[in-house]
CSV table of C-alpha atoms in Angstrom, one decimal:
chain,number,residue,atom,x,y,z
Z,1,UNK,CA,11.7,34.3,8.8
Z,2,UNK,CA,11.6,34.3,5.4
Z,3,UNK,CA,15.1,32.8,4.9
Z,4,UNK,CA,13.2,29.7,6.9
Z,5,UNK,CA,11.0,29.3,3.5
Z,6,UNK,CA,13.8,30.5,1.2
Z,7,UNK,CA,16.3,27.1,1.9
Z,8,UNK,CA,13.3,24.9,1.5
Z,9,UNK,CA,12.9,26.6,-1.7
Z,10,UNK,CA,15.7,26.4,-3.2
Z,11,UNK,CA,16.2,22.5,-2.6
Z,12,UNK,CA,13.3,21.7,-4.3
Z,13,UNK,CA,14.0,23.8,-7.4
Z,14,UNK,CA,17.3,22.6,-7.5
Z,15,UNK,CA,15.9,19.0,-7.9
Z,16,UNK,CA,13.4,19.5,-9.5
Z,17,UNK,CA,15.1,18.6,-12.2
Z,18,UNK,CA,16.0,14.8,-11.5
Z,19,UNK,CA,11.9,14.5,-10.6
Z,20,UNK,CA,11.0,15.9,-13.9
Z,21,UNK,CA,12.8,13.0,-15.8
Z,22,UNK,CA,11.8,10.0,-13.4
Z,23,UNK,CA,8.1,11.5,-13.7
Z,24,UNK,CA,8.1,12.2,-17.2
Z,25,UNK,CA,7.6,7.6,-18.8
Z,26,UNK,CA,4.9,7.7,-16.0
Z,27,UNK,CA,3.4,11.0,-17.4
Z,28,UNK,CA,3.7,10.1,-21.0
Z,29,UNK,CA,2.5,6.8,-20.3
Z,30,UNK,CA,-1.0,7.8,-18.8
Z,31,UNK,CA,-1.2,10.8,-21.4
Z,32,UNK,CA,-0.8,8.2,-24.4
Z,33,UNK,CA,-3.0,5.6,-22.3
Z,34,UNK,CA,-5.8,8.1,-20.9
Z,35,UNK,CA,-5.8,10.7,-24.4
Z,36,UNK,CA,-4.3,8.2,-26.6
Z,37,UNK,CA,-1.6,11.3,-27.2
Z,38,UNK,CA,0.9,14.1,-25.1
Z,39,UNK,CA,-0.4,17.8,-24.7
Z,40,UNK,CA,1.9,20.3,-24.4
Z,41,UNK,CA,-0.8,22.1,-21.4
Z,42,UNK,CA,-1.5,19.1,-19.3
Z,43,UNK,CA,1.6,18.4,-19.5
Z,44,UNK,CA,2.8,21.8,-19.0
Z,45,UNK,CA,-0.1,21.0,-15.6
Z,46,UNK,CA,1.5,17.9,-14.0
Z,47,UNK,CA,5.2,19.2,-14.2
Z,48,UNK,CA,3.8,22.7,-11.9
Z,49,UNK,CA,1.7,20.6,-9.8
Z,50,UNK,CA,5.1,18.3,-9.3
Z,51,UNK,CA,7.2,21.2,-8.7
Z,52,UNK,CA,4.0,22.6,-6.7
Z,53,UNK,CA,4.6,19.2,-4.3
Z,54,UNK,CA,8.6,19.4,-4.0
Z,55,UNK,CA,8.1,22.5,-2.8
Z,56,UNK,CA,5.3,22.2,-0.3
Z,57,UNK,CA,7.3,18.6,1.1
Z,58,UNK,CA,10.8,20.3,0.9
Z,59,UNK,CA,9.0,23.3,3.7
Z,60,UNK,CA,7.4,20.7,6.1
Z,61,UNK,CA,10.6,18.4,6.7
Z,62,UNK,CA,13.6,21.0,5.9
Z,63,UNK,CA,15.9,21.6,8.2
Z,64,UNK,CA,16.5,18.2,8.5
Z,65,UNK,CA,17.9,17.4,11.5
Z,66,UNK,CA,22.4,16.9,11.5
Z,67,UNK,CA,22.0,12.7,12.7
Z,68,UNK,CA,19.1,10.1,12.5
Z,69,UNK,CA,20.0,9.9,17.0
Z,70,UNK,CA,18.4,13.6,17.2
Z,71,UNK,CA,17.7,15.1,20.7
Z,72,UNK,CA,14.2,15.1,21.6
Z,73,UNK,CA,12.7,18.4,21.3
Z,74,UNK,CA,12.7,20.3,24.5
Z,75,UNK,CA,8.4,20.8,25.2
Z,76,UNK,CA,6.2,19.6,27.6
Z,77,UNK,CA,3.8,17.7,24.5
Z,78,UNK,CA,4.6,16.9,20.7
Z,79,UNK,CA,0.9,17.4,20.5
Z,80,UNK,CA,-0.6,20.0,19.9
Z,81,UNK,CA,-4.6,19.9,20.2
Z,82,UNK,CA,-6.3,23.2,21.1
Z,83,UNK,CA,-8.3,24.6,18.0
Z,84,UNK,CA,-7.3,28.5,16.8
Z,85,UNK,CA,-4.1,28.2,19.9
Z,86,UNK,CA,-2.8,30.6,17.1
Z,87,UNK,CA,-4.9,33.0,17.6
Z,88,UNK,CA,-3.3,33.5,21.6
Z,89,UNK,CA,0.5,32.7,19.4
Z,90,UNK,CA,0.0,35.9,17.7
Z,91,UNK,CA,-1.1,38.2,20.2
Z,92,UNK,CA,1.1,37.5,23.0
Z,93,UNK,CA,4.1,38.3,20.2
Z,94,UNK,CA,2.8,41.2,18.1
Z,95,UNK,CA,3.8,44.7,18.4
Z,96,UNK,CA,1.1,45.8,16.4
Z,97,UNK,CA,-1.7,48.8,18.1
Z,98,UNK,CA,-4.6,47.5,17.4
Z,99,UNK,CA,-6.4,51.1,18.2
Z,100,UNK,CA,-3.2,51.6,15.7
Z,101,UNK,CA,-3.9,50.8,12.0
Z,102,UNK,CA,0.0,52.1,10.9
Z,103,UNK,CA,1.6,49.7,13.4
Z,104,UNK,CA,-0.7,46.5,11.3
Z,105,UNK,CA,2.1,46.3,9.1
Z,106,UNK,CA,4.5,44.4,11.5
Z,107,UNK,CA,2.5,41.8,11.8
Z,108,UNK,CA,4.2,40.7,8.3
Z,109,UNK,CA,7.9,40.4,10.3
Z,110,UNK,CA,6.1,38.8,13.3
Z,111,UNK,CA,7.0,34.9,12.9
Z,112,UNK,CA,3.7,33.8,14.3
Z,113,UNK,CA,1.3,35.5,11.9
Z,114,UNK,CA,3.6,34.5,8.7
Z,115,UNK,CA,3.4,30.9,10.4
Z,116,UNK,CA,0.1,31.3,9.9
Z,117,UNK,CA,-0.3,32.3,6.1
Z,118,UNK,CA,2.9,29.6,5.4
Z,119,UNK,CA,0.4,26.8,6.6
Z,120,UNK,CA,-2.5,28.6,4.8
Z,121,UNK,CA,-0.9,29.6,1.1
Z,122,UNK,CA,0.7,25.9,1.3
Z,123,UNK,CA,-2.3,23.8,0.2
Z,124,UNK,CA,-4.1,26.8,-2.3
Z,125,UNK,CA,-2.7,25.5,-4.9
Z,126,UNK,CA,-3.5,21.8,-4.7
Z,127,UNK,CA,-7.4,22.7,-3.3
Z,128,UNK,CA,-6.6,24.3,-7.5
Z,129,UNK,CA,-5.1,21.6,-8.8
Z,130,UNK,CA,-8.3,19.3,-7.6
Z,131,UNK,CA,-10.8,21.7,-9.2
Z,132,UNK,CA,-9.2,22.7,-11.9
Z,133,UNK,CA,-7.1,19.1,-13.7
Z,134,UNK,CA,-9.7,16.3,-12.1
Z,135,UNK,CA,-12.0,18.4,-11.7
Z,136,UNK,CA,-13.7,17.3,-8.0
Z,137,UNK,CA,-16.4,18.4,-6.2
Z,138,UNK,CA,-15.4,20.8,-3.2
Z,139,UNK,CA,-16.3,17.8,-0.8
Z,140,UNK,CA,-13.4,15.9,-2.3
Z,141,UNK,CA,-11.8,18.5,-2.9
Z,142,UNK,CA,-11.8,19.0,1.7
Z,143,UNK,CA,-11.4,15.3,2.3
Z,144,UNK,CA,-8.3,15.9,0.4
Z,145,UNK,CA,-6.5,18.9,1.5
Z,146,UNK,CA,-7.3,17.5,5.3
Z,147,UNK,CA,-5.6,14.1,4.5
Z,148,UNK,CA,-2.7,16.0,2.7
Z,149,UNK,CA,-2.4,18.3,5.4
Z,150,UNK,CA,-2.6,14.8,8.3
Z,151,UNK,CA,0.2,13.5,6.6
Z,152,UNK,CA,2.4,16.3,6.6
Z,153,UNK,CA,1.9,16.8,10.5
Z,154,UNK,CA,1.7,13.0,11.3
Z,155,UNK,CA,6.3,12.6,9.2
Z,156,UNK,CA,7.0,15.5,10.8
Z,157,UNK,CA,5.4,14.0,14.4
Z,158,UNK,CA,6.8,10.6,13.7
Z,159,UNK,CA,10.6,11.3,12.9
Z,160,UNK,CA,9.3,10.8,8.8
Z,161,UNK,CA,7.8,7.3,10.6
Z,162,UNK,CA,10.4,6.5,12.6
Z,163,UNK,CA,13.8,7.3,10.4
Z,164,UNK,CA,15.1,9.5,13.8
Z,165,UNK,CA,14.8,8.8,16.7
Z,166,UNK,CA,12.9,11.9,17.9
Z,167,UNK,CA,9.7,13.9,16.1
Z,168,UNK,CA,12.3,17.4,15.5
Z,169,UNK,CA,8.1,19.3,14.9
Z,170,UNK,CA,4.7,19.8,16.6
Z,171,UNK,CA,2.0,17.6,15.6
Z,172,UNK,CA,-0.5,21.0,15.9
Z,173,UNK,CA,-4.3,21.2,15.0
Z,174,UNK,CA,-4.3,24.7,14.1
Z,175,UNK,CA,-1.7,23.7,10.7
Z,176,UNK,CA,-4.6,21.1,10.2
Z,177,UNK,CA,-6.8,23.0,10.1
Z,178,UNK,CA,-5.1,26.5,7.8
Z,179,UNK,CA,-3.9,23.5,5.7
Z,180,UNK,CA,-7.2,22.9,5.0
Z,181,UNK,CA,-8.7,25.9,4.5
Z,182,UNK,CA,-5.8,26.8,2.3
Z,183,UNK,CA,-7.3,24.3,-0.1
Z,184,UNK,CA,-11.0,25.2,0.0
Z,185,UNK,CA,-9.2,29.4,-0.7
Z,186,UNK,CA,-8.0,27.4,-3.9
Z,187,UNK,CA,-10.8,25.4,-4.9
Z,188,UNK,CA,-12.6,28.8,-5.0
Z,189,UNK,CA,-9.6,31.0,-6.7
Z,190,UNK,CA,-9.9,28.0,-9.4
Z,191,UNK,CA,-13.2,28.5,-10.0
Z,192,UNK,CA,-12.5,31.9,-11.2
Z,193,UNK,CA,-9.6,31.2,-12.9
Z,194,UNK,CA,-10.9,28.3,-14.6
Z,195,UNK,CA,-13.0,31.2,-16.5
Z,196,UNK,CA,-9.4,32.7,-18.0
Z,197,UNK,CA,-7.9,29.5,-18.6
Z,198,UNK,CA,-8.7,26.5,-21.5
Z,199,UNK,CA,-11.0,24.1,-20.3
Z,200,UNK,CA,-9.1,21.5,-19.8
Z,201,UNK,CA,-12.8,18.8,-21.2
Z,202,UNK,CA,-12.3,21.1,-24.7
Z,203,UNK,CA,-8.3,20.2,-26.0
Z,204,UNK,CA,-8.7,17.4,-27.6
Z,205,UNK,CA,-12.4,18.0,-29.5
Z,206,UNK,CA,-10.4,18.7,-32.6
Z,207,UNK,CA,-8.0,16.3,-32.1
Z,208,UNK,CA,-8.0,13.8,-34.8
Z,209,UNK,CA,-5.7,10.7,-33.9
Z,210,UNK,CA,-5.4,9.4,-36.9
Z,211,UNK,CA,-3.4,12.1,-38.5
Z,212,UNK,CA,-1.4,12.2,-35.9
Z,213,UNK,CA,2.3,10.9,-36.2
Z,214,UNK,CA,3.8,8.4,-33.3
Z,215,UNK,CA,6.7,10.0,-31.9
Z,216,UNK,CA,10.0,8.6,-31.1
Z,217,UNK,CA,9.9,8.6,-28.4
Z,218,UNK,CA,6.5,6.8,-27.6
Z,219,UNK,CA,8.4,4.3,-29.6
Z,220,UNK,CA,11.4,4.3,-27.5
Z,221,UNK,CA,8.5,3.9,-24.1
Z,222,UNK,CA,7.7,0.6,-26.5
Z,223,UNK,CA,10.2,-0.5,-26.7
Z,224,UNK,CA,12.1,-0.4,-23.6
Z,225,UNK,CA,8.8,-1.6,-21.9
Z,226,UNK,CA,8.9,-4.6,-24.7
Z,227,UNK,CA,12.9,-4.7,-24.1
Z,228,UNK,CA,12.4,-5.2,-20.1
Z,229,UNK,CA,10.1,-8.7,-20.9
Z,230,UNK,CA,11.5,-10.2,-23.4
Z,231,UNK,CA,15.7,-9.8,-22.2
Z,232,UNK,CA,14.7,-11.7,-18.8
Z,233,UNK,CA,12.8,-14.3,-21.0
Z,234,UNK,CA,16.0,-15.1,-23.3
Z,235,UNK,CA,18.3,-14.6,-19.7
Z,236,UNK,CA,16.6,-17.7,-18.4
Z,237,UNK,CA,16.3,-20.0,-21.6
Z,238,UNK,CA,19.6,-19.5,-21.9
Z,239,UNK,CA,21.2,-20.1,-18.5
Z,240,UNK,CA,18.6,-23.5,-19.5
Z,241,UNK,CA,20.6,-23.9,-21.8
Z,242,UNK,CA,18.0,-24.2,-24.5
Z,243,UNK,CA,19.4,-23.2,-28.1
Z,244,UNK,CA,17.9,-20.7,-29.9
Z,245,UNK,CA,16.4,-18.8,-26.9
Z,246,UNK,CA,16.7,-15.4,-28.6
Z,247,UNK,CA,15.2,-16.1,-32.2
Z,248,UNK,CA,12.6,-18.3,-30.9
Z,249,UNK,CA,12.1,-15.7,-27.8
Z,250,UNK,CA,12.0,-13.0,-30.3
Z,251,UNK,CA,10.2,-14.7,-32.8
Z,252,UNK,CA,6.8,-15.1,-30.9
Z,253,UNK,CA,6.4,-12.1,-29.0
Z,254,UNK,CA,7.8,-10.0,-31.7
Z,255,UNK,CA,5.9,-11.6,-35.2
Z,256,UNK,CA,2.9,-14.3,-33.4
Z,257,UNK,CA,2.0,-12.1,-30.5
Z,258,UNK,CA,1.4,-9.1,-33.1
Z,259,UNK,CA,-0.3,-10.9,-35.7
Z,260,UNK,CA,-2.5,-11.8,-32.9
Z,261,UNK,CA,-2.9,-9.9,-31.0
Z,262,UNK,CA,-4.1,-6.8,-34.2
Z,263,UNK,CA,-0.5,-5.8,-34.4
Z,264,UNK,CA,0.1,-5.2,-30.4
Z,265,UNK,CA,3.0,-6.2,-28.5
Z,266,UNK,CA,2.5,-5.9,-24.6
Z,267,UNK,CA,4.9,-3.2,-25.0
Z,268,UNK,CA,2.5,-0.7,-28.1
Z,269,UNK,CA,-0.4,-1.7,-25.7
Z,270,UNK,CA,0.7,0.4,-23.1
Z,271,UNK,CA,1.7,3.6,-24.8
Z,272,UNK,CA,-2.0,3.3,-27.4
Z,273,UNK,CA,0.0,1.9,-30.6
Z,274,UNK,CA,0.0,-0.5,-33.0
Z,275,UNK,CA,1.0,-2.1,-36.7
Z,276,UNK,CA,-1.1,-1.6,-39.1
Z,277,UNK,CA,-0.7,-3.0,-42.8
Z,278,UNK,CA,-1.8,-1.7,-46.9
Z,279,UNK,CA,-5.7,-3.7,-45.9
Z,280,UNK,CA,-6.9,-3.4,-43.2
Z,281,UNK,CA,-6.0,-6.5,-41.7
Z,282,UNK,CA,-2.4,-7.0,-40.2
Z,283,UNK,CA,-0.4,-10.2,-42.9
Z,284,UNK,CA,1.7,-12.4,-41.3
Z,285,UNK,CA,3.8,-11.0,-44.0
Z,286,UNK,CA,4.0,-7.6,-43.4
Z,287,UNK,CA,4.9,-8.4,-39.1
Z,288,UNK,CA,7.1,-10.6,-40.1
Z,289,UNK,CA,9.0,-8.4,-42.6
Z,290,UNK,CA,8.5,-5.4,-40.0
Z,291,UNK,CA,10.0,-7.0,-37.3
Z,292,UNK,CA,12.5,-9.4,-39.3
Z,293,UNK,CA,14.2,-7.2,-39.8
Z,294,UNK,CA,14.5,-5.3,-37.0
Z,295,UNK,CA,14.8,-8.4,-34.2
Z,296,UNK,CA,15.7,-11.0,-36.3
Z,297,UNK,CA,18.1,-9.7,-38.9
Z,298,UNK,CA,19.9,-6.3,-36.7
Z,299,UNK,CA,19.2,-8.3,-33.3
Z,300,UNK,CA,20.6,-11.4,-34.5
Z,301,UNK,CA,23.6,-10.0,-35.6
Z,302,UNK,CA,24.5,-8.8,-31.5
Z,303,UNK,CA,24.0,-12.0,-30.5
Z,304,UNK,CA,25.3,-14.4,-33.0
Z,305,UNK,CA,28.5,-12.2,-31.9
Z,306,UNK,CA,28.6,-14.0,-28.9
Z,307,UNK,CA,29.3,-17.5,-30.4
Z,308,UNK,CA,31.3,-15.6,-32.9
Z,309,UNK,CA,33.6,-14.8,-29.3
Z,310,UNK,CA,32.8,-18.6,-28.3
Z,311,UNK,CA,34.7,-19.8,-31.8
Z,312,UNK,CA,38.3,-19.4,-31.1
Z,313,UNK,CA,39.0,-17.2,-34.2
Z,314,UNK,CA,40.5,-14.0,-33.3
Z,315,UNK,CA,40.2,-12.5,-37.2
Z,316,UNK,CA,37.1,-13.6,-37.4
Z,317,UNK,CA,35.8,-12.2,-33.9
Z,318,UNK,CA,37.1,-9.3,-35.2
Z,319,UNK,CA,35.9,-8.4,-38.9
Z,320,UNK,CA,32.3,-9.7,-37.1
Z,321,UNK,CA,32.8,-7.4,-34.9
Z,322,UNK,CA,33.5,-4.1,-37.4
Z,323,UNK,CA,30.7,-5.6,-39.5
Z,324,UNK,CA,28.3,-4.8,-36.7
Z,325,UNK,CA,29.8,-1.9,-35.8
Z,326,UNK,CA,29.1,-1.0,-39.4
Z,327,UNK,CA,26.1,-1.3,-39.4
Z,328,UNK,CA,24.9,0.1,-35.9
Z,329,UNK,CA,26.5,3.2,-37.6
Z,330,UNK,CA,24.0,2.7,-40.9
Z,331,UNK,CA,21.0,2.1,-38.7
Z,332,UNK,CA,21.8,5.6,-36.1
Z,333,UNK,CA,22.7,7.1,-39.6
Z,334,UNK,CA,19.3,6.1,-41.1
Z,335,UNK,CA,18.1,7.1,-37.7
Z,336,UNK,CA,19.4,10.0,-37.4
Z,337,UNK,CA,18.0,11.5,-40.8
Z,338,UNK,CA,14.6,10.0,-40.7
Z,339,UNK,CA,14.2,12.2,-37.2
Z,340,UNK,CA,15.4,15.3,-39.2
Z,341,UNK,CA,13.4,14.5,-42.2
Z,342,UNK,CA,10.3,12.9,-41.0
Z,343,UNK,CA,8.7,12.5,-43.9
Z,344,UNK,CA,11.4,9.7,-44.9
Z,345,UNK,CA,10.3,6.6,-43.2
Z,346,UNK,CA,12.3,3.8,-41.0
Z,347,UNK,CA,13.7,1.1,-43.3
Z,348,UNK,CA,11.7,-2.1,-41.5
Z,349,UNK,CA,8.7,0.0,-42.8
Z,350,UNK,CA,9.6,1.3,-46.0
Z,351,UNK,CA,9.9,-2.8,-46.9
Z,352,UNK,CA,7.1,-3.9,-44.6
Z,353,UNK,CA,4.5,-0.9,-45.9
Z,354,UNK,CA,3.4,-0.5,-42.8
Z,355,UNK,CA,3.5,2.0,-40.0
Z,356,UNK,CA,2.3,1.9,-36.5
Z,357,UNK,CA,-0.4,4.3,-35.4
Z,358,UNK,CA,-2.6,5.7,-32.4
Z,359,UNK,CA,-5.1,3.7,-31.1
Z,360,UNK,CA,-8.8,5.5,-30.4
Z,361,UNK,CA,-10.9,4.3,-27.7
Z,362,UNK,CA,-13.3,2.9,-30.1
Z,363,UNK,CA,-10.6,0.2,-31.2
Z,364,UNK,CA,-9.5,-0.2,-27.7
Z,365,UNK,CA,-13.1,-1.2,-26.2
Z,366,UNK,CA,-13.5,-3.8,-29.8
Z,367,UNK,CA,-10.3,-5.8,-28.9
Z,368,UNK,CA,-11.0,-5.9,-24.6
């Protein structure tokens, strides 16, 4: 019986690293937007919840039928609507002699009883997370637990919403009751546990966002978000044969837009950072030097490589490629040194006298 549970759990742990990587950016963005920084304890709880949900889903769905065209189950009905029917199942299958307490341990070897225990414990962490992390009321926890259990049951009885020809698990109203009970047990346990764990509403009390560095992870996310907007625009304008499409889009997006929007592009807005200059207000000259060096000069060298390639001069092409490779090597070494020595500034920041800073809630409200 226990082996049936170990199989899905092992798959959940094997696939967790992939899911963790896929969820990393959304987790970070939510933390940046809501709190202004990434707290490791909150991150640990989120990943722990992700691991739990993967285990729960795998336990409910696995093992899958060998083929999409599976045979129907040998049952009268795939729906079991009799509440507390599990009690009759336990009494029917058990070898326990109720007048002899020494036989009670046999319950932990019996399918019907273990299935009841499993259905209760399956949703206990869900209730704990709702109360401790989300800080919901018991009514919300009750509704959410019913909803989660209903999702499990409907997914099973529909053959994963029609993916399989026939259902391969029963819809059992007892599972709804036991899962919901588990969610409420978790809710009550969290009431005791929260007295022994850090209070989430006090994690940020001593955090000064103005003194926190903007991590390179955060910069990279903003860079990629901006790239996802800018590159399609450049592509469309290039297809329309607009000369200098790259430089037009880059100047408009990385220089004009940040100057008009208090040092923010859409990417930096998403991760809640902004460019700040030497004075109270960001100057156009500062933005031009900073983003001009990064996107117009460095990025422009790569774009012009295409122009050199179409000119037909092989010698010029080779020389240009070597120059771009040397430039990229110097940029890579410079960034690496900045990663190693945290007091070292990136070249475009040092030359422009600017920096990236975290936007506090007051600034966000004011900007909005």
